[in-house]
mmCIF file with all atom_site columns, C-alpha atoms in Angstrom:
data_model
loop_
_atom_site.group_PDB
_atom_site.id
_atom_site.type_symbol
_atom_site.label_atom_id
_atom_site.label_alt_id
_atom_site.label_comp_id
_atom_site.label_asym_id
_atom_site.label_entity_id
_atom_site.label_seq_id
_atom_site.pdbx_PDB_ins_code
_atom_site.Cartn_x
_atom_site.Cartn_y
_atom_site.Cartn_z
_atom_site.occupancy
_atom_site.B_iso_or_equiv
_atom_site.pdbx_formal_charge
_atom_site.auth_seq_id
_atom_site.auth_comp_id
_atom_site.auth_asym_id
_atom_site.auth_atom_id
_atom_site.pdbx_PDB_model_num
ATOM 1   C CA . MET A 1 1   ? -31.051 3.804   3.856   1.00 0.00 ? 1   MET A CA 1
ATOM 2   C CA . ASN A 1 2   ? -32.394 1.366   6.434   1.00 0.00 ? 2   ASN A CA 1
ATOM 3   C CA . ILE A 1 3   ? -31.519 -2.315  5.833   1.00 0.00 ? 3   ILE A CA 1
ATOM 4   C CA . ILE A 1 4   ? -33.511 -5.158  7.384   1.00 0.00 ? 4   ILE A CA 1
ATOM 5   C CA . VAL A 1 5   ? -32.340 -8.784  7.349   1.00 0.00 ? 5   VAL A CA 1
ATOM 6   C CA . SER A 1 6   ? -35.459 -10.954 7.502   1.00 0.00 ? 6   SER A CA 1
ATOM 7   C CA . GLN A 1 7   ? -35.982 -13.907 9.805   1.00 0.00 ? 7   GLN A CA 1
ATOM 8   C CA . GLU A 1 8   ? -36.043 -16.245 6.810   1.00 0.00 ? 8   GLU A CA 1
ATOM 9   C CA . ILE A 1 9   ? -32.459 -15.234 5.968   1.00 0.00 ? 9   ILE A CA 1
ATOM 10  C CA . GLU A 1 10  ? -31.370 -15.420 9.604   1.00 0.00 ? 10  GLU A CA 1
ATOM 11  C CA . SER A 1 11  ? -32.735 -18.969 9.782   1.00 0.00 ? 11  SER A CA 1
ATOM 12  C CA . VAL A 1 12  ? -30.516 -20.207 6.913   1.00 0.00 ? 12  VAL A CA 1
ATOM 13  C CA . CYS A 1 13  ? -27.520 -17.949 7.636   1.00 0.00 ? 13  CYS A CA 1
ATOM 14  C CA . PRO A 1 14  ? -27.406 -16.746 11.257  1.00 0.00 ? 14  PRO A CA 1
ATOM 15  C CA . GLN A 1 15  ? -23.831 -15.497 10.787  1.00 0.00 ? 15  GLN A CA 1
ATOM 16  C CA . PHE A 1 16  ? -24.745 -13.129 7.915   1.00 0.00 ? 16  PHE A CA 1
ATOM 17  C CA . VAL A 1 17  ? -23.088 -9.713  7.979   1.00 0.00 ? 17  VAL A CA 1
ATOM 18  C CA . GLY A 1 18  ? -23.593 -7.051  5.318   1.00 0.00 ? 18  GLY A CA 1
ATOM 19  C CA . ALA A 1 19  ? -22.311 -3.599  4.477   1.00 0.00 ? 19  ALA A CA 1
ATOM 20  C CA . CYS A 1 20  ? -24.116 -0.715  2.807   1.00 0.00 ? 20  CYS A CA 1
ATOM 21  C CA . VAL A 1 21  ? -21.757 1.634   0.946   1.00 0.00 ? 21  VAL A CA 1
ATOM 22  C CA . GLU A 1 22  ? -22.844 5.055   -0.319  1.00 0.00 ? 22  GLU A CA 1
ATOM 23  C CA . ALA A 1 23  ? -21.037 7.760   -2.268  1.00 0.00 ? 23  ALA A CA 1
ATOM 24  C CA . VAL A 1 24  ? -21.656 10.719  -4.544  1.00 0.00 ? 24  VAL A CA 1
ATOM 25  C CA . VAL A 1 25  ? -19.941 9.910   -7.834  1.00 0.00 ? 25  VAL A CA 1
ATOM 26  C CA . VAL A 1 26  ? -19.303 10.916  -11.445 1.00 0.00 ? 26  VAL A CA 1
ATOM 27  C CA . ASN A 1 27  ? -19.740 7.989   -13.837 1.00 0.00 ? 27  ASN A CA 1
ATOM 28  C CA . THR A 1 28  ? -17.863 7.642   -17.131 1.00 0.00 ? 28  THR A CA 1
ATOM 29  C CA . PRO A 1 29  ? -18.049 5.211   -20.073 1.00 0.00 ? 29  PRO A CA 1
ATOM 30  C CA . HIS A 1 30  ? -14.583 3.739   -19.420 1.00 0.00 ? 30  HIS A CA 1
ATOM 31  C CA . SER A 1 31  ? -11.560 4.027   -17.143 1.00 0.00 ? 31  SER A CA 1
ATOM 32  C CA . ARG A 1 32  ? -8.175  2.769   -18.355 1.00 0.00 ? 32  ARG A CA 1
ATOM 33  C CA . GLY A 1 33  ? -6.757  2.783   -14.849 1.00 0.00 ? 33  GLY A CA 1
ATOM 34  C CA . LEU A 1 34  ? -9.606  0.699   -13.479 1.00 0.00 ? 34  LEU A CA 1
ATOM 35  C CA . TRP A 1 35  ? -9.243  -1.826  -16.292 1.00 0.00 ? 35  TRP A CA 1
ATOM 36  C CA . ARG A 1 36  ? -5.538  -2.139  -15.578 1.00 0.00 ? 36  ARG A CA 1
ATOM 37  C CA . GLU A 1 37  ? -6.518  -3.249  -12.085 1.00 0.00 ? 37  GLU A CA 1
ATOM 38  C CA . ILE A 1 38  ? -9.122  -5.664  -13.462 1.00 0.00 ? 38  ILE A CA 1
ATOM 39  C CA . ASP A 1 39  ? -6.621  -7.161  -15.911 1.00 0.00 ? 39  ASP A CA 1
ATOM 40  C CA . ALA A 1 40  ? -4.020  -7.546  -13.151 1.00 0.00 ? 40  ALA A CA 1
ATOM 41  C CA . LEU A 1 41  ? -6.530  -9.375  -10.951 1.00 0.00 ? 41  LEU A CA 1
ATOM 42  C CA . GLY A 1 42  ? -7.374  -11.664 -13.865 1.00 0.00 ? 42  GLY A CA 1
ATOM 43  C CA . GLU A 1 43  ? -3.716  -12.578 -14.310 1.00 0.00 ? 43  GLU A CA 1
ATOM 44  C CA . HIS A 1 44  ? -3.392  -13.247 -10.588 1.00 0.00 ? 44  HIS A CA 1
ATOM 45  C CA . TYR A 1 45  ? -6.442  -15.513 -10.474 1.00 0.00 ? 45  TYR A CA 1
ATOM 46  C CA . ARG A 1 46  ? -5.452  -17.455 -13.588 1.00 0.00 ? 46  ARG A CA 1
ATOM 47  C CA . ALA A 1 47  ? -2.157  -18.304 -11.870 1.00 0.00 ? 47  ALA A CA 1
ATOM 48  C CA . LEU A 1 48  ? -3.868  -19.184 -8.602  1.00 0.00 ? 48  LEU A CA 1
ATOM 49  C CA . LEU A 1 49  ? -7.320  -20.688 -9.236  1.00 0.00 ? 49  LEU A CA 1
ATOM 50  C CA . THR A 1 50  ? -9.282  -23.107 -11.391 1.00 0.00 ? 50  THR A CA 1
ATOM 51  C CA . THR A 1 51  ? -13.028 -23.123 -12.067 1.00 0.00 ? 51  THR A CA 1
ATOM 52  C CA . GLU A 1 52  ? -13.313 -25.723 -9.293  1.00 0.00 ? 52  GLU A CA 1
ATOM 53  C CA . THR A 1 53  ? -11.027 -24.226 -6.652  1.00 0.00 ? 53  THR A CA 1
ATOM 54  C CA . LEU A 1 54  ? -12.645 -20.808 -6.963  1.00 0.00 ? 54  LEU A CA 1
ATOM 55  C CA . LYS A 1 55  ? -15.722 -22.347 -5.316  1.00 0.00 ? 55  LYS A CA 1
ATOM 56  C CA . GLN A 1 56  ? -13.624 -22.678 -2.172  1.00 0.00 ? 56  GLN A CA 1
ATOM 57  C CA . MET A 1 57  ? -13.190 -18.913 -1.788  1.00 0.00 ? 57  MET A CA 1
ATOM 58  C CA . PRO A 1 58  ? -14.935 -18.201 1.551   1.00 0.00 ? 58  PRO A CA 1
ATOM 59  C CA . GLY A 1 59  ? -17.412 -15.656 0.205   1.00 0.00 ? 59  GLY A CA 1
ATOM 60  C CA . ILE A 1 60  ? -18.368 -17.835 -2.758  1.00 0.00 ? 60  ILE A CA 1
ATOM 61  C CA . ALA A 1 61  ? -18.528 -21.079 -0.769  1.00 0.00 ? 61  ALA A CA 1
ATOM 62  C CA . ALA A 1 62  ? -20.795 -19.469 1.840   1.00 0.00 ? 62  ALA A CA 1
ATOM 63  C CA . THR A 1 63  ? -23.096 -17.970 -0.802  1.00 0.00 ? 63  THR A CA 1
ATOM 64  C CA . ARG A 1 64  ? -23.410 -21.356 -2.515  1.00 0.00 ? 64  ARG A CA 1
ATOM 65  C CA . ARG A 1 65  ? -24.347 -22.955 0.825   1.00 0.00 ? 65  ARG A CA 1
ATOM 66  C CA . VAL A 1 66  ? -27.058 -20.373 1.392   1.00 0.00 ? 66  VAL A CA 1
ATOM 67  C CA . TYR A 1 67  ? -28.424 -20.928 -2.122  1.00 0.00 ? 67  TYR A CA 1
ATOM 68  C CA . ARG A 1 68  ? -28.758 -24.637 -1.388  1.00 0.00 ? 68  ARG A CA 1
ATOM 69  C CA . ALA A 1 69  ? -30.367 -23.937 1.985   1.00 0.00 ? 69  ALA A CA 1
ATOM 70  C CA . CYS A 1 70  ? -32.911 -21.693 0.237   1.00 0.00 ? 70  CYS A CA 1
ATOM 71  C CA . GLY A 1 71  ? -33.624 -24.378 -2.389  1.00 0.00 ? 71  GLY A CA 1
ATOM 72  C CA . LYS A 1 72  ? -31.641 -22.962 -5.334  1.00 0.00 ? 72  LYS A CA 1
ATOM 73  C CA . ASP A 1 73  ? -28.996 -24.796 -7.376  1.00 0.00 ? 73  ASP A CA 1
ATOM 74  C CA . PRO A 1 74  ? -25.850 -22.595 -7.233  1.00 0.00 ? 74  PRO A CA 1
ATOM 75  C CA . SER A 1 75  ? -24.437 -24.233 -10.355 1.00 0.00 ? 75  SER A CA 1
ATOM 76  C CA . ARG A 1 76  ? -27.482 -23.171 -12.379 1.00 0.00 ? 76  ARG A CA 1
ATOM 77  C CA . TYR A 1 77  ? -27.963 -19.772 -10.744 1.00 0.00 ? 77  TYR A CA 1
ATOM 78  C CA . ARG A 1 78  ? -24.350 -18.892 -10.022 1.00 0.00 ? 78  ARG A CA 1
ATOM 79  C CA . PRO A 1 79  ? -23.498 -16.167 -7.524  1.00 0.00 ? 79  PRO A CA 1
ATOM 80  C CA . ALA A 1 80  ? -22.342 -13.124 -9.503  1.00 0.00 ? 80  ALA A CA 1
ATOM 81  C CA . SER A 1 81  ? -18.838 -13.152 -8.022  1.00 0.00 ? 81  SER A CA 1
ATOM 82  C CA . GLU A 1 82  ? -18.334 -16.767 -9.082  1.00 0.00 ? 82  GLU A CA 1
ATOM 83  C CA . ALA A 1 83  ? -19.689 -16.129 -12.577 1.00 0.00 ? 83  ALA A CA 1
ATOM 84  C CA . LEU A 1 84  ? -17.347 -13.161 -13.077 1.00 0.00 ? 84  LEU A CA 1
ATOM 85  C CA . ILE A 1 85  ? -14.241 -14.988 -11.887 1.00 0.00 ? 85  ILE A CA 1
ATOM 86  C CA . ARG A 1 86  ? -15.142 -18.033 -14.005 1.00 0.00 ? 86  ARG A CA 1
ATOM 87  C CA . ARG A 1 87  ? -15.093 -15.810 -17.095 1.00 0.00 ? 87  ARG A CA 1
ATOM 88  C CA . LEU A 1 88  ? -11.607 -14.610 -16.183 1.00 0.00 ? 88  LEU A CA 1
ATOM 89  C CA . LEU A 1 89  ? -10.363 -18.160 -15.654 1.00 0.00 ? 89  LEU A CA 1
ATOM 90  C CA . GLN A 1 90  ? -11.884 -19.328 -18.936 1.00 0.00 ? 90  GLN A CA 1
ATOM 91  C CA . GLY A 1 91  ? -10.175 -16.514 -20.831 1.00 0.00 ? 91  GLY A CA 1
ATOM 92  C CA . LYS A 1 92  ? -13.469 -14.862 -21.731 1.00 0.00 ? 92  LYS A CA 1
ATOM 93  C CA . PRO A 1 93  ? -13.588 -11.064 -21.758 1.00 0.00 ? 93  PRO A CA 1
ATOM 94  C CA . LEU A 1 94  ? -15.583 -9.365  -19.046 1.00 0.00 ? 94  LEU A CA 1
ATOM 95  C CA . TYR A 1 95  ? -18.423 -7.123  -20.129 1.00 0.00 ? 95  TYR A CA 1
ATOM 96  C CA . ARG A 1 96  ? -17.422 -3.460  -20.219 1.00 0.00 ? 96  ARG A CA 1
ATOM 97  C CA . ILE A 1 97  ? -20.474 -1.506  -19.101 1.00 0.00 ? 97  ILE A CA 1
ATOM 98  C CA . ASP A 1 98  ? -19.386 1.765   -17.513 1.00 0.00 ? 98  ASP A CA 1
ATOM 99  C CA . THR A 1 99  ? -16.913 2.752   -14.821 1.00 0.00 ? 99  THR A CA 1
ATOM 100 C CA . LEU A 1 100 ? -19.267 2.352   -11.854 1.00 0.00 ? 100 LEU A CA 1
ATOM 101 C CA . VAL A 1 101 ? -20.505 -1.075  -12.918 1.00 0.00 ? 101 VAL A CA 1
ATOM 102 C CA . ASP A 1 102 ? -16.970 -2.193  -13.751 1.00 0.00 ? 102 ASP A CA 1
ATOM 103 C CA . LEU A 1 103 ? -15.825 -0.922  -10.350 1.00 0.00 ? 103 LEU A CA 1
ATOM 104 C CA . VAL A 1 104 ? -18.508 -2.922  -8.538  1.00 0.00 ? 104 VAL A CA 1
ATOM 105 C CA . ASN A 1 105 ? -17.557 -6.018  -10.521 1.00 0.00 ? 105 ASN A CA 1
ATOM 106 C CA . LEU A 1 106 ? -13.890 -5.605  -9.606  1.00 0.00 ? 106 LEU A CA 1
ATOM 107 C CA . ALA A 1 107 ? -14.758 -5.260  -5.920  1.00 0.00 ? 107 ALA A CA 1
ATOM 108 C CA . SER A 1 108 ? -16.912 -8.391  -6.107  1.00 0.00 ? 108 SER A CA 1
ATOM 109 C CA . MET A 1 109 ? -14.144 -10.423 -7.745  1.00 0.00 ? 109 MET A CA 1
ATOM 110 C CA . ARG A 1 110 ? -11.441 -9.098  -5.429  1.00 0.00 ? 110 ARG A CA 1
ATOM 111 C CA . PHE A 1 111 ? -13.191 -10.296 -2.256  1.00 0.00 ? 111 PHE A CA 1
ATOM 112 C CA . GLY A 1 112 ? -15.441 -13.050 -3.605  1.00 0.00 ? 112 GLY A CA 1
ATOM 113 C CA . TYR A 1 113 ? -18.641 -11.521 -2.274  1.00 0.00 ? 113 TYR A CA 1
ATOM 114 C CA . SER A 1 114 ? -21.668 -11.107 -4.502  1.00 0.00 ? 114 SER A CA 1
ATOM 115 C CA . ILE A 1 115 ? -22.454 -7.425  -4.164  1.00 0.00 ? 115 ILE A CA 1
ATOM 116 C CA . GLY A 1 116 ? -25.269 -5.338  -5.568  1.00 0.00 ? 116 GLY A CA 1
ATOM 117 C CA . GLY A 1 117 ? -24.669 -1.940  -7.129  1.00 0.00 ? 117 GLY A CA 1
ATOM 118 C CA . PHE A 1 118 ? -27.603 0.460   -7.442  1.00 0.00 ? 118 PHE A CA 1
ATOM 119 C CA . ASP A 1 119 ? -28.524 3.965   -8.498  1.00 0.00 ? 119 ASP A CA 1
ATOM 120 C CA . ALA A 1 120 ? -29.719 5.183   -5.105  1.00 0.00 ? 120 ALA A CA 1
ATOM 121 C CA . ASP A 1 121 ? -32.116 7.678   -6.716  1.00 0.00 ? 121 ASP A CA 1
ATOM 122 C CA . LYS A 1 122 ? -34.045 4.792   -8.317  1.00 0.00 ? 122 LYS A CA 1
ATOM 123 C CA . LEU A 1 123 ? -34.751 2.979   -5.051  1.00 0.00 ? 123 LEU A CA 1
ATOM 124 C CA . GLU A 1 124 ? -38.247 3.496   -3.669  1.00 0.00 ? 124 GLU A CA 1
ATOM 125 C CA . GLY A 1 125 ? -38.791 4.138   0.020   1.00 0.00 ? 125 GLY A CA 1
ATOM 126 C CA . GLY A 1 126 ? -36.187 4.377   2.752   1.00 0.00 ? 126 GLY A CA 1
ATOM 127 C CA . THR A 1 127 ? -35.889 0.674   3.566   1.00 0.00 ? 127 THR A CA 1
ATOM 128 C CA . LEU A 1 128 ? -34.419 -2.375  1.854   1.00 0.00 ? 128 LEU A CA 1
ATOM 129 C CA . THR A 1 129 ? -35.308 -5.823  3.204   1.00 0.00 ? 129 THR A CA 1
ATOM 130 C CA . LEU A 1 130 ? -33.257 -8.953  2.522   1.00 0.00 ? 130 LEU A CA 1
ATOM 131 C CA . GLY A 1 131 ? -35.540 -11.959 2.149   1.00 0.00 ? 131 GLY A CA 1
ATOM 132 C CA . ILE A 1 132 ? -36.028 -15.002 -0.077  1.00 0.00 ? 132 ILE A CA 1
ATOM 133 C CA . GLY A 1 133 ? -37.661 -14.927 -3.514  1.00 0.00 ? 133 GLY A CA 1
ATOM 134 C CA . ARG A 1 134 ? -41.164 -16.332 -3.871  1.00 0.00 ? 134 ARG A CA 1
ATOM 135 C CA . ALA A 1 135 ? -42.700 -18.459 -6.610  1.00 0.00 ? 135 ALA A CA 1
ATOM 136 C CA . GLY A 1 136 ? -43.917 -16.281 -9.475  1.00 0.00 ? 136 GLY A CA 1
ATOM 137 C CA . GLU A 1 137 ? -42.416 -13.108 -8.032  1.00 0.00 ? 137 GLU A CA 1
ATOM 138 C CA . PRO A 1 138 ? -41.729 -10.745 -10.976 1.00 0.00 ? 138 PRO A CA 1
ATOM 139 C CA . TYR A 1 139 ? -38.077 -9.821  -11.388 1.00 0.00 ? 139 TYR A CA 1
ATOM 140 C CA . GLU A 1 140 ? -36.248 -8.496  -14.449 1.00 0.00 ? 140 GLU A CA 1
ATOM 141 C CA . GLY A 1 141 ? -32.538 -9.233  -14.212 1.00 0.00 ? 141 GLY A CA 1
ATOM 142 C CA . ILE A 1 142 ? -30.121 -6.886  -15.940 1.00 0.00 ? 142 ILE A CA 1
ATOM 143 C CA . GLY A 1 143 ? -29.579 -8.256  -19.438 1.00 0.00 ? 143 GLY A CA 1
ATOM 144 C CA . ARG A 1 144 ? -31.316 -11.509 -18.475 1.00 0.00 ? 144 ARG A CA 1
ATOM 145 C CA . GLY A 1 145 ? -34.998 -10.759 -18.919 1.00 0.00 ? 145 GLY A CA 1
ATOM 146 C CA . MET A 1 146 ? -37.488 -12.166 -16.439 1.00 0.00 ? 146 MET A CA 1
ATOM 147 C CA . LEU A 1 147 ? -35.618 -14.236 -13.860 1.00 0.00 ? 147 LEU A CA 1
ATOM 148 C CA . ASN A 1 148 ? -36.975 -16.988 -11.628 1.00 0.00 ? 148 ASN A CA 1
ATOM 149 C CA . ILE A 1 149 ? -35.894 -15.762 -8.185  1.00 0.00 ? 149 ILE A CA 1
ATOM 150 C CA . GLU A 1 150 ? -37.808 -18.331 -6.165  1.00 0.00 ? 150 GLU A CA 1
ATOM 151 C CA . GLY A 1 151 ? -35.352 -19.557 -3.525  1.00 0.00 ? 151 GLY A CA 1
ATOM 152 C CA . LEU A 1 152 ? -32.811 -16.774 -4.164  1.00 0.00 ? 152 LEU A CA 1
ATOM 153 C CA . PRO A 1 153 ? -31.875 -14.249 -1.470  1.00 0.00 ? 153 PRO A CA 1
ATOM 154 C CA . VAL A 1 154 ? -33.382 -10.954 -2.658  1.00 0.00 ? 154 VAL A CA 1
ATOM 155 C CA . TYR A 1 155 ? -33.407 -7.332  -1.525  1.00 0.00 ? 155 TYR A CA 1
ATOM 156 C CA . ARG A 1 156 ? -36.758 -5.582  -1.873  1.00 0.00 ? 156 ARG A CA 1
ATOM 157 C CA . ASP A 1 157 ? -37.591 -1.899  -1.732  1.00 0.00 ? 157 ASP A CA 1
ATOM 158 C CA . ALA A 1 158 ? -41.095 -0.464  -1.367  1.00 0.00 ? 158 ALA A CA 1
ATOM 159 C CA . ARG A 1 159 ? -41.956 -1.573  -4.904  1.00 0.00 ? 159 ARG A CA 1
ATOM 160 C CA . GLY A 1 160 ? -40.386 -5.027  -5.069  1.00 0.00 ? 160 GLY A CA 1
ATOM 161 C CA . GLY A 1 161 ? -37.177 -6.923  -5.727  1.00 0.00 ? 161 GLY A CA 1
ATOM 162 C CA . VAL A 1 162 ? -34.104 -4.891  -6.669  1.00 0.00 ? 162 VAL A CA 1
ATOM 163 C CA . GLY A 1 163 ? -31.135 -7.195  -6.131  1.00 0.00 ? 163 GLY A CA 1
ATOM 164 C CA . THR A 1 164 ? -30.114 -10.832 -5.843  1.00 0.00 ? 164 THR A CA 1
ATOM 165 C CA . SER A 1 165 ? -26.669 -12.381 -5.533  1.00 0.00 ? 165 SER A CA 1
ATOM 166 C CA . THR A 1 166 ? -27.093 -13.620 -9.122  1.00 0.00 ? 166 THR A CA 1
ATOM 167 C CA . SER A 1 167 ? -28.371 -10.476 -10.858 1.00 0.00 ? 167 SER A CA 1
ATOM 168 C CA . ASP A 1 168 ? -29.543 -6.981  -9.988  1.00 0.00 ? 168 ASP A CA 1
ATOM 169 C CA . ASN A 1 169 ? -32.796 -5.567  -11.356 1.00 0.00 ? 169 ASN A CA 1
ATOM 170 C CA . GLU A 1 170 ? -33.191 -3.449  -14.506 1.00 0.00 ? 170 GLU A CA 1
ATOM 171 C CA . ARG A 1 171 ? -35.340 -0.963  -12.586 1.00 0.00 ? 171 ARG A CA 1
ATOM 172 C CA . THR A 1 172 ? -32.602 0.220   -10.233 1.00 0.00 ? 172 THR A CA 1
ATOM 173 C CA . LYS A 1 173 ? -29.499 -0.383  -12.329 1.00 0.00 ? 173 LYS A CA 1
ATOM 174 C CA . ILE A 1 174 ? -26.524 1.943   -12.548 1.00 0.00 ? 174 ILE A CA 1
ATOM 175 C CA . GLU A 1 175 ? -26.326 4.028   -15.731 1.00 0.00 ? 175 GLU A CA 1
ATOM 176 C CA . LEU A 1 176 ? -24.071 6.798   -17.015 1.00 0.00 ? 176 LEU A CA 1
ATOM 177 C CA . PRO A 1 177 ? -26.168 9.592   -15.407 1.00 0.00 ? 177 PRO A CA 1
ATOM 178 C CA . THR A 1 178 ? -25.969 7.911   -11.972 1.00 0.00 ? 178 THR A CA 1
ATOM 179 C CA . THR A 1 179 ? -24.612 10.290  -9.329  1.00 0.00 ? 179 THR A CA 1
ATOM 180 C CA . ARG A 1 180 ? -25.567 8.517   -6.088  1.00 0.00 ? 180 ARG A CA 1
ATOM 181 C CA . LEU A 1 181 ? -24.067 5.055   -5.738  1.00 0.00 ? 181 LEU A CA 1
ATOM 182 C CA . LEU A 1 182 ? -25.360 2.493   -3.260  1.00 0.00 ? 182 LEU A CA 1
ATOM 183 C CA . VAL A 1 183 ? -23.616 -0.875  -2.902  1.00 0.00 ? 183 VAL A CA 1
ATOM 184 C CA . LEU A 1 184 ? -24.679 -3.825  -0.744  1.00 0.00 ? 184 LEU A CA 1
ATOM 185 C CA . ILE A 1 185 ? -22.059 -6.401  0.256   1.00 0.00 ? 185 ILE A CA 1
ATOM 186 C CA . ASN A 1 186 ? -23.375 -9.825  1.253   1.00 0.00 ? 186 ASN A CA 1
ATOM 187 C CA . GLY A 1 187 ? -21.110 -11.560 3.754   1.00 0.00 ? 187 GLY A CA 1
ATOM 188 C CA . TYR A 1 188 ? -22.757 -14.946 4.076   1.00 0.00 ? 188 TYR A CA 1
ATOM 189 C CA . ASP A 1 189 ? -19.475 -16.213 5.559   1.00 0.00 ? 189 ASP A CA 1
ATOM 190 C CA . GLY A 1 190 ? -19.924 -13.934 8.590   1.00 0.00 ? 190 GLY A CA 1
ATOM 191 C CA . ASP A 1 191 ? -16.436 -12.406 8.234   1.00 0.00 ? 191 ASP A CA 1
ATOM 192 C CA . GLU A 1 192 ? -17.026 -8.816  9.329   1.00 0.00 ? 192 GLU A CA 1
ATOM 193 C CA . ALA A 1 193 ? -13.384 -7.811  8.897   1.00 0.00 ? 193 ALA A CA 1
ATOM 194 C CA . SER A 1 194 ? -13.442 -8.934  5.255   1.00 0.00 ? 194 SER A CA 1
ATOM 195 C CA . VAL A 1 195 ? -16.788 -7.245  4.611   1.00 0.00 ? 195 VAL A CA 1
ATOM 196 C CA . ARG A 1 196 ? -15.420 -3.999  6.053   1.00 0.00 ? 196 ARG A CA 1
ATOM 197 C CA . ALA A 1 197 ? -12.286 -4.304  3.928   1.00 0.00 ? 197 ALA A CA 1
ATOM 198 C CA . ASN A 1 198 ? -14.460 -4.764  0.841   1.00 0.00 ? 198 ASN A CA 1
ATOM 199 C CA . ALA A 1 199 ? -16.505 -1.662  1.715   1.00 0.00 ? 199 ALA A CA 1
ATOM 200 C CA . GLU A 1 200 ? -13.380 0.434   2.224   1.00 0.00 ? 200 GLU A CA 1
ATOM 201 C CA . TYR A 1 201 ? -11.952 -0.879  -1.053  1.00 0.00 ? 201 TYR A CA 1
ATOM 202 C CA . ILE A 1 202 ? -15.087 0.247   -2.909  1.00 0.00 ? 202 ILE A CA 1
ATOM 203 C CA . LEU A 1 203 ? -14.809 3.729   -1.416  1.00 0.00 ? 203 LEU A CA 1
ATOM 204 C CA . ARG A 1 204 ? -11.151 3.954   -2.482  1.00 0.00 ? 204 ARG A CA 1
ATOM 205 C CA . LEU A 1 205 ? -12.004 2.854   -6.022  1.00 0.00 ? 205 LEU A CA 1
ATOM 206 C CA . ALA A 1 206 ? -14.870 5.345   -6.202  1.00 0.00 ? 206 ALA A CA 1
ATOM 207 C CA . GLU A 1 207 ? -12.605 8.176   -5.071  1.00 0.00 ? 207 GLU A CA 1
ATOM 208 C CA . ARG A 1 208 ? -9.845  7.148   -7.488  1.00 0.00 ? 208 ARG A CA 1
ATOM 209 C CA . TYR A 1 209 ? -11.919 6.537   -10.609 1.00 0.00 ? 209 TYR A CA 1
ATOM 210 C CA . CYS A 1 210 ? -15.310 8.231   -10.114 1.00 0.00 ? 210 CYS A CA 1
ATOM 211 C CA . GLU A 1 211 ? -14.524 11.425  -8.196  1.00 0.00 ? 211 GLU A CA 1
ATOM 212 C CA . GLY A 1 212 ? -16.188 9.796   -5.209  1.00 0.00 ? 212 GLY A CA 1
ATOM 213 C CA . LYS A 1 213 ? -17.010 12.024  -2.262  1.00 0.00 ? 213 LYS A CA 1
ATOM 214 C CA . GLU A 1 214 ? -19.181 11.883  0.852   1.00 0.00 ? 214 GLU A CA 1
ATOM 215 C CA . GLY A 1 215 ? -18.307 8.195   0.951   1.00 0.00 ? 215 GLY A CA 1
ATOM 216 C CA . LYS A 1 216 ? -19.496 6.177   3.928   1.00 0.00 ? 216 LYS A CA 1
ATOM 217 C CA . TYR A 1 217 ? -20.638 2.696   4.884   1.00 0.00 ? 217 TYR A CA 1
ATOM 218 C CA . PHE A 1 218 ? -22.305 0.886   7.741   1.00 0.00 ? 218 PHE A CA 1
ATOM 219 C CA . ILE A 1 219 ? -22.513 -2.736  8.837   1.00 0.00 ? 219 ILE A CA 1
ATOM 220 C CA . TYR A 1 220 ? -25.846 -4.510  9.223   1.00 0.00 ? 220 TYR A CA 1
ATOM 221 C CA . ARG A 1 221 ? -26.957 -7.958  10.387  1.00 0.00 ? 221 ARG A CA 1
#
């Protein structure tokens, strides 16, 4: 997959660094081991963070700044990583979807980056471009219906938008039959070492809980 970061993103976040992670996987409805890790992270964050201090996590703080620079209110359209951690801090249960989705959510919470998880076989064309959503641009968020993505950073394939830092698209979502995982990590804080660590963490989780093989990633700017 070829990833292009548009000039409009570079203008609001010149330090952006991303990672594209790919693996061949076996998805399952639930993984007890994975949820033990999720529960442990929840306990750690509840002892460490509040719903206000979590906004200071570098990945979340940088994503919120980019939202504002693009014209979007990050408190109304929360970055996915922030929304997930907020649920943990508020004592609300996280949604249990399937092992791959739960794995992506754990990786997002662990590093604070909003990351997109996709069924690679559903993406159209060989290029994804990171740009900014336009007024009236059609976009169906997973479980959210039609979403106003004007002013949101958005990845587009040959057909249209597939992922934002708030919600991925129904069209390319991960499902139980998914066998080719593609994950995009958005490092709006410019911390390449952390982005790489997140990518490697995803590959380890995929190998441990989803029989992941042929795992690889690359950095893009």
